[in-house]
Short mmCIF file of C-alpha atoms and ligand atoms in Angstrom, two decimals:
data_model
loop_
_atom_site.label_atom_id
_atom_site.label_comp_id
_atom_site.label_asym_id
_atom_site.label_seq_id
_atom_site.Cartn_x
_atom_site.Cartn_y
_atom_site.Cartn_z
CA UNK S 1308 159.25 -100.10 297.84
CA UNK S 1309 161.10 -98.35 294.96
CA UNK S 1310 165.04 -99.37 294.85
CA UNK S 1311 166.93 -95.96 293.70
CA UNK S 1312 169.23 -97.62 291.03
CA UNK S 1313 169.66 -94.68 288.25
CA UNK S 1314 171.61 -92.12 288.85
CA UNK S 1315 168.64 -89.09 287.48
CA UNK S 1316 164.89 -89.09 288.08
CA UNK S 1317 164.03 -86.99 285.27
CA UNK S 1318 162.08 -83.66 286.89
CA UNK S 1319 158.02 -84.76 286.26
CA UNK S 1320 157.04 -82.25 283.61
CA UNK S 1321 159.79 -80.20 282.91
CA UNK S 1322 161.78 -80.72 279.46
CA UNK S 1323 165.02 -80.57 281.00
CA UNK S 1324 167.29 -80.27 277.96
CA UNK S 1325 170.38 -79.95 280.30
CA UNK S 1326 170.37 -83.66 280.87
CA UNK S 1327 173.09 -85.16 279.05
CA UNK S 1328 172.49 -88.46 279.17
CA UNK S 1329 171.15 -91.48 276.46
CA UNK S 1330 167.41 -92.00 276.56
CA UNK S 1331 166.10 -94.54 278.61
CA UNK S 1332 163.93 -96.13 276.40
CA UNK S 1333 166.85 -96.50 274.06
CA UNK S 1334 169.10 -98.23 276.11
CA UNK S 1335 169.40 -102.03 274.57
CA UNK S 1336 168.63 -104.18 277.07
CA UNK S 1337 167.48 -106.94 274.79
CA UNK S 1338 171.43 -107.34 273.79
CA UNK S 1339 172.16 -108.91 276.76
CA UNK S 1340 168.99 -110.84 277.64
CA UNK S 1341 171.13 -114.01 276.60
CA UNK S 1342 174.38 -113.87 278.22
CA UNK S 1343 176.61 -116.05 280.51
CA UNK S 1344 179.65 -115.13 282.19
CA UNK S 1345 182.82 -117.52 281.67
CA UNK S 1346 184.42 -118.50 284.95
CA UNK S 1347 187.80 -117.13 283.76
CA UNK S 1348 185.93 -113.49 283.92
CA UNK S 1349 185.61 -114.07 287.20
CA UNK S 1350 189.72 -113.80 288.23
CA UNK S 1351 191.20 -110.24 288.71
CA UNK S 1352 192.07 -109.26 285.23
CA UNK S 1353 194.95 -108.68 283.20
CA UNK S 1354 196.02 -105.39 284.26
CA UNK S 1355 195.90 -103.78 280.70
CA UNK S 1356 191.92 -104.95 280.43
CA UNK S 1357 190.57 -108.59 278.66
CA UNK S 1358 192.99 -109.54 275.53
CA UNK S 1359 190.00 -110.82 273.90
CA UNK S 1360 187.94 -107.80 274.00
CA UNK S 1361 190.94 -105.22 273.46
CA UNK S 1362 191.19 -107.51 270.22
CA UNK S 1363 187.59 -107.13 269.27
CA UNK S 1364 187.93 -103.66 269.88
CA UNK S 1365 191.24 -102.90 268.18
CA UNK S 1366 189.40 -104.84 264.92
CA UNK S 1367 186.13 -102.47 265.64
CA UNK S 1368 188.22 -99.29 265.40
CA UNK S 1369 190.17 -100.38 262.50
CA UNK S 1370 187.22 -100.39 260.63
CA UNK S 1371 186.83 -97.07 260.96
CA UNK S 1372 190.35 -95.19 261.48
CA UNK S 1373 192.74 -94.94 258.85
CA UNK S 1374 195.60 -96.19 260.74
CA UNK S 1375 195.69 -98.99 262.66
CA UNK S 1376 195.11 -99.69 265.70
CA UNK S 1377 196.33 -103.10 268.07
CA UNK S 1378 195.38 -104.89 271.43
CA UNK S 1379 198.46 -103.30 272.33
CA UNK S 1380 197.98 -99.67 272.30
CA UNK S 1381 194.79 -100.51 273.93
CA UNK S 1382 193.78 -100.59 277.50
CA UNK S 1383 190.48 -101.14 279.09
CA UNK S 1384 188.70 -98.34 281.55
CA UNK S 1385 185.37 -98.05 283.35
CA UNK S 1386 183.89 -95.31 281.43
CA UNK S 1387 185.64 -91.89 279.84
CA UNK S 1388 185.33 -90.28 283.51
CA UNK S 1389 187.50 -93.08 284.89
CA UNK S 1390 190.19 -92.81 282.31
CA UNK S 1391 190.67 -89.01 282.55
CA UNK S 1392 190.79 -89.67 286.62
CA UNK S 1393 193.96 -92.14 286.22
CA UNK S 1394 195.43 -90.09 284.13
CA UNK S 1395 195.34 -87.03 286.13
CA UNK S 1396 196.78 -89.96 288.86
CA UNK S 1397 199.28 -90.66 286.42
CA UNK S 1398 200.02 -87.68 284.31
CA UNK S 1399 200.08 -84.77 287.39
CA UNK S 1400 200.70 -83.63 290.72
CA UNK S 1401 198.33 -81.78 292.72
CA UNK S 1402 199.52 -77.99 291.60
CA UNK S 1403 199.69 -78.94 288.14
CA UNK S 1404 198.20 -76.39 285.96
CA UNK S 1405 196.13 -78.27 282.85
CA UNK S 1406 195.00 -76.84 279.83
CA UNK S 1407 191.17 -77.11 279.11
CA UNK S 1408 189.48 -75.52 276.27
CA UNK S 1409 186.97 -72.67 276.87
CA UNK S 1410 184.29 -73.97 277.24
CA UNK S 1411 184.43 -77.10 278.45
CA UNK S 1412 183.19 -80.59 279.83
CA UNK S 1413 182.01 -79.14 282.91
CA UNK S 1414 182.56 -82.10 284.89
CA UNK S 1415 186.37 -82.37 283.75
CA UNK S 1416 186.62 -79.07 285.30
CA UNK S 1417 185.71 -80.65 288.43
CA UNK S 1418 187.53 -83.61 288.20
CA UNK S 1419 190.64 -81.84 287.65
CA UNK S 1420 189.89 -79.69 290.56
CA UNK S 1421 189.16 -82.60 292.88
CA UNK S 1422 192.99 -83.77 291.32
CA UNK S 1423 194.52 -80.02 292.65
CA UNK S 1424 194.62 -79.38 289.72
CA UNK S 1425 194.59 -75.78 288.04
CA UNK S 1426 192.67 -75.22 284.76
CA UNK S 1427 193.46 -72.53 282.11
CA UNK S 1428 191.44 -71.86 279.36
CA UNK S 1429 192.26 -72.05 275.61
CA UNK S 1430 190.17 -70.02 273.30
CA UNK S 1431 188.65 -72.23 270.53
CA UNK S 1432 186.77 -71.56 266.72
CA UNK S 1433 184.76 -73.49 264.54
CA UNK S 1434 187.85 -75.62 263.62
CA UNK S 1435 188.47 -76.15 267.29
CA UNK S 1436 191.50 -75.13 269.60
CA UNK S 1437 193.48 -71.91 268.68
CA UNK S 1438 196.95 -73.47 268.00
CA UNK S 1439 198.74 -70.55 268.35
CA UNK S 1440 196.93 -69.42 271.66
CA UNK S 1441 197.56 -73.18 272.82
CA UNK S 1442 201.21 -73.24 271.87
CA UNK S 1443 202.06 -69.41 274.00
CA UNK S 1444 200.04 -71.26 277.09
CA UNK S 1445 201.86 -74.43 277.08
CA UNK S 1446 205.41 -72.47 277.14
CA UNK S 1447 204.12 -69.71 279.80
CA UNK S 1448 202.64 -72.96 282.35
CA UNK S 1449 204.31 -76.00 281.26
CA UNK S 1450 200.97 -78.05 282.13
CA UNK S 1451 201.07 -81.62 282.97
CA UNK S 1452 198.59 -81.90 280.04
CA UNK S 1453 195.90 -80.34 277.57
CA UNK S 1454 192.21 -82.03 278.05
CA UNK S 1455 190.69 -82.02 275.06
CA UNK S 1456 187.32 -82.93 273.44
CA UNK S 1457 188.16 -82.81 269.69
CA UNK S 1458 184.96 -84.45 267.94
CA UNK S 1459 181.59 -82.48 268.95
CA UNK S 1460 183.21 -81.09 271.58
CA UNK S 1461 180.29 -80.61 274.66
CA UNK S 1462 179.28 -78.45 275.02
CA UNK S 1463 179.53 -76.42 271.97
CA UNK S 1464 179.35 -79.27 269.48
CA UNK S 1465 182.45 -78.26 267.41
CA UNK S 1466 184.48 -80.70 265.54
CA UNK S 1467 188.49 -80.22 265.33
CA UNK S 1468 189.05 -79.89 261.38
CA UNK S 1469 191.89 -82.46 259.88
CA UNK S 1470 194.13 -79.78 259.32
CA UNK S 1471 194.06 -78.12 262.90
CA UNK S 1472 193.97 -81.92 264.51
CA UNK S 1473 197.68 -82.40 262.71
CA UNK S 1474 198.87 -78.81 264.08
CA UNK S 1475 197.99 -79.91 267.49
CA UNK S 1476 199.46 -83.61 267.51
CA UNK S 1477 202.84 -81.88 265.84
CA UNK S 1478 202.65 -79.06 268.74
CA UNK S 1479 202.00 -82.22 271.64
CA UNK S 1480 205.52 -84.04 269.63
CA UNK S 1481 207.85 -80.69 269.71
CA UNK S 1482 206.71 -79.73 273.34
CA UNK S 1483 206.49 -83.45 274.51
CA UNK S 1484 203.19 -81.89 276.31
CA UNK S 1485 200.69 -84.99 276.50
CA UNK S 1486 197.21 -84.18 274.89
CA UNK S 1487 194.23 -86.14 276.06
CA UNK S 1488 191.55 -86.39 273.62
CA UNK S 1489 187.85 -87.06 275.46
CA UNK S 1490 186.38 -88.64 272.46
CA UNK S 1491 183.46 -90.04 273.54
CA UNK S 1492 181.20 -88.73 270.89
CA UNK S 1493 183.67 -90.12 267.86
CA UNK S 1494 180.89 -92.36 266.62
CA UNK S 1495 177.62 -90.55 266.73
CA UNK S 1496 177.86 -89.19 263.68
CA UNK S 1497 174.94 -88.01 261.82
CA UNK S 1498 176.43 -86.47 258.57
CA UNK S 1499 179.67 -87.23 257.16
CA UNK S 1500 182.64 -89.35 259.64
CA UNK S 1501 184.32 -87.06 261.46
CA UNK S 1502 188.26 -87.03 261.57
CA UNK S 1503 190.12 -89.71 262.79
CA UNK S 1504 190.66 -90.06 266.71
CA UNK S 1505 193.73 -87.84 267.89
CA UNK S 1506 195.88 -90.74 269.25
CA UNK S 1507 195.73 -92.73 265.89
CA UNK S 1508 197.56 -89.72 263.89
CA UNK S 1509 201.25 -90.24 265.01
CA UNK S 1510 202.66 -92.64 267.08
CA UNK S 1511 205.19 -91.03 268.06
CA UNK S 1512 203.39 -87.49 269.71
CA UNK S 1513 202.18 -88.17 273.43
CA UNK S 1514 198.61 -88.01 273.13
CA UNK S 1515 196.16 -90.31 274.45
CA UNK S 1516 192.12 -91.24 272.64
CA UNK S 1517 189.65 -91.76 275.26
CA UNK S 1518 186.96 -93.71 274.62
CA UNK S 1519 183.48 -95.32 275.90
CA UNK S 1520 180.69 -97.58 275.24
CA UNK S 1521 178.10 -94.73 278.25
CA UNK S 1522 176.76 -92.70 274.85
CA UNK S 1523 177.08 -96.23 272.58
CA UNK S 1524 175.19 -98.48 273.91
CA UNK S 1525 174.80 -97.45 277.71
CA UNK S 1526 176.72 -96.04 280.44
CA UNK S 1527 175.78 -98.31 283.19
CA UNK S 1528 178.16 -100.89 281.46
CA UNK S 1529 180.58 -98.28 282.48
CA UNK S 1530 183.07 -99.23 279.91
CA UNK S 1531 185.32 -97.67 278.09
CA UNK S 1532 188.87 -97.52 276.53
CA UNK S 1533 192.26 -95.76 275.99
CA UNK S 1534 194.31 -95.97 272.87
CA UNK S 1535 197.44 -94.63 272.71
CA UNK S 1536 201.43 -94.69 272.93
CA UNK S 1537 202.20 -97.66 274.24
CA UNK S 1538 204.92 -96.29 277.14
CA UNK S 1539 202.31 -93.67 278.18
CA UNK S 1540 199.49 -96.92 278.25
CA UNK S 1541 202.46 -98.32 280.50
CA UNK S 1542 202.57 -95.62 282.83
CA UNK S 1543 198.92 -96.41 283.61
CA UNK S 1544 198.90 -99.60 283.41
CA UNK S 1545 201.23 -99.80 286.21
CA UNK S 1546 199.34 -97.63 288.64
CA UNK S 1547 198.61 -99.20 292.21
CA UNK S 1548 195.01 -99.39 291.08
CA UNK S 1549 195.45 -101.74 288.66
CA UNK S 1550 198.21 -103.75 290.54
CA UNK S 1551 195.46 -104.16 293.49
CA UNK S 1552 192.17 -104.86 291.61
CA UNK S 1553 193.30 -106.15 288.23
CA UNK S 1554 192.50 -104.83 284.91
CA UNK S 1555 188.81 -103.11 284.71
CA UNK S 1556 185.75 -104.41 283.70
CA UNK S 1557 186.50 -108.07 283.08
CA UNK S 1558 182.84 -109.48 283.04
CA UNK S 1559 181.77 -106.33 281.23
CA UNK S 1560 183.85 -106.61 278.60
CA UNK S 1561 183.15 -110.44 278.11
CA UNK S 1562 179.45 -108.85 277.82
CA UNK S 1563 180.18 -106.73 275.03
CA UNK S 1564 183.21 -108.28 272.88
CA UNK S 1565 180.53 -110.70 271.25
CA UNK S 1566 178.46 -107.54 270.21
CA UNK S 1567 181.38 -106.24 268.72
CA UNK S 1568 182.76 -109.33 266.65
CA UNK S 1569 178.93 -110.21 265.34
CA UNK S 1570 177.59 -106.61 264.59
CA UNK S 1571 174.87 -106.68 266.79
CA UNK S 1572 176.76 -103.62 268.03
CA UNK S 1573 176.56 -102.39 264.47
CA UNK S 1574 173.25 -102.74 264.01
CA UNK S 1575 172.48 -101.05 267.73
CA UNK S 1576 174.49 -98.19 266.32
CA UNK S 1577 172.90 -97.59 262.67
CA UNK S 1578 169.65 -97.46 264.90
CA UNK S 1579 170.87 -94.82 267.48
CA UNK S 1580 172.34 -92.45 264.86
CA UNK S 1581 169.48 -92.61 262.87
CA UNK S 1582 167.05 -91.73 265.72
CA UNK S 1583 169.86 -88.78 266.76
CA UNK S 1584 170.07 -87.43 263.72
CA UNK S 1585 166.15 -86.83 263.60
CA UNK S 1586 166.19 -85.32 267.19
CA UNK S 1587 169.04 -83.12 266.31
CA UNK S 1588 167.07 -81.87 263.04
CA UNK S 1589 163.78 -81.62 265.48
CA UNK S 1590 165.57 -79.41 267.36
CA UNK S 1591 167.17 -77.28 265.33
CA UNK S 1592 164.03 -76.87 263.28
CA UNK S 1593 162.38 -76.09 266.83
CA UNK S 1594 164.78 -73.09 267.38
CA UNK S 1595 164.28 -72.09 263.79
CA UNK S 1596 160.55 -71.92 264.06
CA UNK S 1597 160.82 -70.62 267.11
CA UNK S 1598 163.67 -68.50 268.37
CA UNK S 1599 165.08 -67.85 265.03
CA UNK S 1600 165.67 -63.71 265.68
CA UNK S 1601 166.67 -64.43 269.27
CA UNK S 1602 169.33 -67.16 269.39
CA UNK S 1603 172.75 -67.84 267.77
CA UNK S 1604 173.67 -71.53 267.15
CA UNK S 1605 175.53 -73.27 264.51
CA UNK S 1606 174.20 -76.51 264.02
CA UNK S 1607 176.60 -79.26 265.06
CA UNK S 1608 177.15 -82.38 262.80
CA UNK S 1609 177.03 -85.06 265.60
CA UNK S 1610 177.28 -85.78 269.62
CA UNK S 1611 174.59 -85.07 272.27
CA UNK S 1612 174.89 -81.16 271.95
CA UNK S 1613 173.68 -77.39 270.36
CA UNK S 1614 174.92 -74.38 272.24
CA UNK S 1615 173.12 -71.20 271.83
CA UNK S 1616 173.69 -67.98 272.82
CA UNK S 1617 170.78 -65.38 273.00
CA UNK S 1618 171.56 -62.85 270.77
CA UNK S 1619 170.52 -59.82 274.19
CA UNK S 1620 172.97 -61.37 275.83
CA UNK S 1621 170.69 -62.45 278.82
CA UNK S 1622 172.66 -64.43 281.88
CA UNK S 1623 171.22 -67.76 281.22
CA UNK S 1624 172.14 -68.65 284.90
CA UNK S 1625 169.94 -66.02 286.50
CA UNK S 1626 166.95 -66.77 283.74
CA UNK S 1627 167.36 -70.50 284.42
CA UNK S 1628 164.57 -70.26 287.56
CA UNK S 1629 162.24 -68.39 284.91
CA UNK S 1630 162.69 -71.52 282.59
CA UNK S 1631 161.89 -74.18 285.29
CA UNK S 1632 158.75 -72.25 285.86
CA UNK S 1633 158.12 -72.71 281.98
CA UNK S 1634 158.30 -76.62 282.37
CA UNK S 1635 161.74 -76.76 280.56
CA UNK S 1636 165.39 -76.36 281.17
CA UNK S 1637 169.06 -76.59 279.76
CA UNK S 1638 172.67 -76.42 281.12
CA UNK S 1639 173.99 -72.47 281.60
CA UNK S 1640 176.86 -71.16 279.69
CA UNK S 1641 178.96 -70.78 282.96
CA UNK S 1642 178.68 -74.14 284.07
CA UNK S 1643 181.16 -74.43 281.56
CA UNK S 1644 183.52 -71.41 281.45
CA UNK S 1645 184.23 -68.39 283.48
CA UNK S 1646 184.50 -66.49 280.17
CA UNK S 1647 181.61 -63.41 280.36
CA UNK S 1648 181.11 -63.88 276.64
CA UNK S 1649 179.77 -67.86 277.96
CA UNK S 1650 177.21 -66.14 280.34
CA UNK S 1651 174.63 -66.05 277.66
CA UNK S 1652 174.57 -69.68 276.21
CA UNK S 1653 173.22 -72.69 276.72
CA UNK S 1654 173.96 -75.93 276.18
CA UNK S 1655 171.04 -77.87 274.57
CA UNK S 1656 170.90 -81.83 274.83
CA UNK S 1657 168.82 -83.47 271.82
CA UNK S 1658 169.78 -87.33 273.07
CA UNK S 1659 167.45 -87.82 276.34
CA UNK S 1660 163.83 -86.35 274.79
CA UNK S 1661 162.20 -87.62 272.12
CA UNK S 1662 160.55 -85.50 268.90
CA UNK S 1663 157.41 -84.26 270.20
CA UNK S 1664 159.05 -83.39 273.44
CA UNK S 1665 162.03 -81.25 272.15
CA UNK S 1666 159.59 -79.48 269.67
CA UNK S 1667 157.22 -78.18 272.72
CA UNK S 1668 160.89 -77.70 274.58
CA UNK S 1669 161.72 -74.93 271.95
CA UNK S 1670 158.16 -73.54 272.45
CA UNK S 1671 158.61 -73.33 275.98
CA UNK S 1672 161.91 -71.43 275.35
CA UNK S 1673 160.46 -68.95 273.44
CA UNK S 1674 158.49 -67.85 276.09
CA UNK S 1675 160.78 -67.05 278.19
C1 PLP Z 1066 182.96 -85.02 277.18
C2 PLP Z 1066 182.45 -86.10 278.07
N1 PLP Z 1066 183.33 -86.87 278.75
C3 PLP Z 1066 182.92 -87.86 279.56
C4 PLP Z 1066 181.59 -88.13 279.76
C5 PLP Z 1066 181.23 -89.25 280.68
O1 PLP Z 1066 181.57 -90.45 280.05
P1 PLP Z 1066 181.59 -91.86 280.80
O2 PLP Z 1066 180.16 -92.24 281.06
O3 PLP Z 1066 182.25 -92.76 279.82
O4 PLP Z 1066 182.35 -91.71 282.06
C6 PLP Z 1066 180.64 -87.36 279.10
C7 PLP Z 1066 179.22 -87.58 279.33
O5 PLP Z 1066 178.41 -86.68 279.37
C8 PLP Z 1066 181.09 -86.32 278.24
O6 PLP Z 1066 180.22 -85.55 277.58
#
């Protein structure tokens, strides 16, 4: 008898570069062979998540933000996806109109639905969100918020430039429109550090950092982090949710706040990047070789993600059959926007496969 107890079963011999999710064989389970759990774990938590670990955390991020972060503009979540469900909870009634980018995450599309929500799209370029397109949008709909994934965004991989990410925390301060920032690719970097998490630019603009350990060290911790204002950490905090159960993840974060304070963490990390940023450069040397004349990418400088359009504008939806047949696959452009001009990409994930596998991937795409 085989116990189902992961959420994919990767699809026998296919290359399915649509799966956006950390390779098994790189998830550490060696870092936890060793632990205990400490009977004070075991109480419903404190609602705002462990003091202990939002410390080690708040010291983690410190080390690599310019300005500071503290326990208490901290609060503990299980996972990105659970922190961008509260704070639809939270943040917005069903009927609420939200601002997404376009594209986007397309599974914040459907959480937002399942919240009655109603997205509208925000044109982006390579330095992220059009301001001025954002600014006309949140005056015509009022929205109860503007999702936002600033730091290679997925799918397209973009990164918000310094300059645009201070237009847009100045616009969330004079409109007093909340901005939450899905940053859960912040530290998978594989070039230079990107800039600094949205929430840790001005303390007083509404805007809210997610975070999570799914893409750092693995998702079935499912844990994860907010950082931001502490009246709008409040306003969570106080949710039924949280008054019922107690603060999330107690015995996970126990788990992982010794990682953090003795760099094993650290050293997990240095290891993932490294391998990433060789996948990333196997792949993009695998379009190169082969697709170079037929697909548009820029090459992104960190995350899971490239997104490439074919240059004839094929539907990548209706050719997706045609590239199961060829033993390989990849998420379609409209998954992620309604936009026509989206029809034609794809969104490439260089995380799950290794080397050899995203190279014959690429070959398999070119014969399609
Ligand atoms: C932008 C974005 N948000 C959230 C998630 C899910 O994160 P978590 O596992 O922390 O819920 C993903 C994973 O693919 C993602 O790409």
């Amino acid at each position: 008898m085989t116990w189902q107890t992961t959420q994919l079963t990767p699809p026998g011999d296919r290359i399915d570069l649509g799966i956006g999710q950390p390779d098994p064989v790189l998830l550490p389970a060696d870092l936890f062979k060793q632990t205990s759990v400490d009977a004070s774990v075991l109480a419903y938590g404190a609602e705002a998540g462990d003091e202990r670990f939002r410390y080690a955390l708040a010291n983690w991020l410190n080390q690599r933000q310019s300005q500071p972060a503290s326990p208490d503009n901290l609060m503990v979540t299980t996972g990105s996806s659970n922190a961008l469900d509260m704070i639809c909870t939270r943040f917005s009634q069903p009927g609420d109109t939200v601002l997404v980018e376009d594209p986007t995450y397309f599974i914040a599309r459907k959480q937002l639905a399942e919240h009655g929500l109603t997205a509208v799209a925000v044109p982006m370029d390579d330095d992220g969100v059009d301001i001025l397109e954002l600014a006309a949008l949140i005056e015509q709909h009022r929205p109860a918020f503007f999702y936002t994934v600033p730091t290679f965004h997925n799918p397209t991989g973009i990164t918000q430039s310094a300059e645009r990410r201070a237009q847009l925390v100045a616009l969330a301060r004079d409109t007093a429109c909340p901005v939450v920032a899905d940053e859960v690719y912040q530290y998978l970097y594989y070039a230079k550090p990107p800039p600094d998490p949205l929430a840790s630019l001005d303390e007083r603009a509404p805007v809210l950092s997610i975070g999570s350990f799914s893409k750092l060290l693995a998702p079935g911790l499912r844990l994860g982090w907010i950082q931001g204002q502490p009246e709008m950490l409040t306003r969570l905090i106080g949710s039924a949710l949280l008054s019922s159960g107690g603060g999330l993840a107690p015995v996970t974060s126990s788990l992982v706040r010794p990682l953090l304070e003795d760099g094993r963490f650290d050293q997990h990390l240095t290891r993932l990047t490294g391998i990433y940023r060789k996948r990333l450069a196997t792949l993009l040397r695998g379009l190169e070789d082969n697709l170079g004349d037929r697909l548009a990418w820029k090459a992104p400088e960190g995350g899971y993600f490239v997104w490439a359009h074919w240059r004839n504008g094929a539907n990548t939806d209706a050719m997706l059959p045609r590239a199961h047949k060829a033993g390989v696959g990849y998420q379609p452009g409209s998954k992620f926007s309604d936009s026509p001009d989206q029809a034609s990409a794809m969104r490439l994930c260089f995380a799950f496969y290794d080397e050899a596998q995203l190279t014959e991937a690429c070959v398999r795409l070119s014969q399609l």
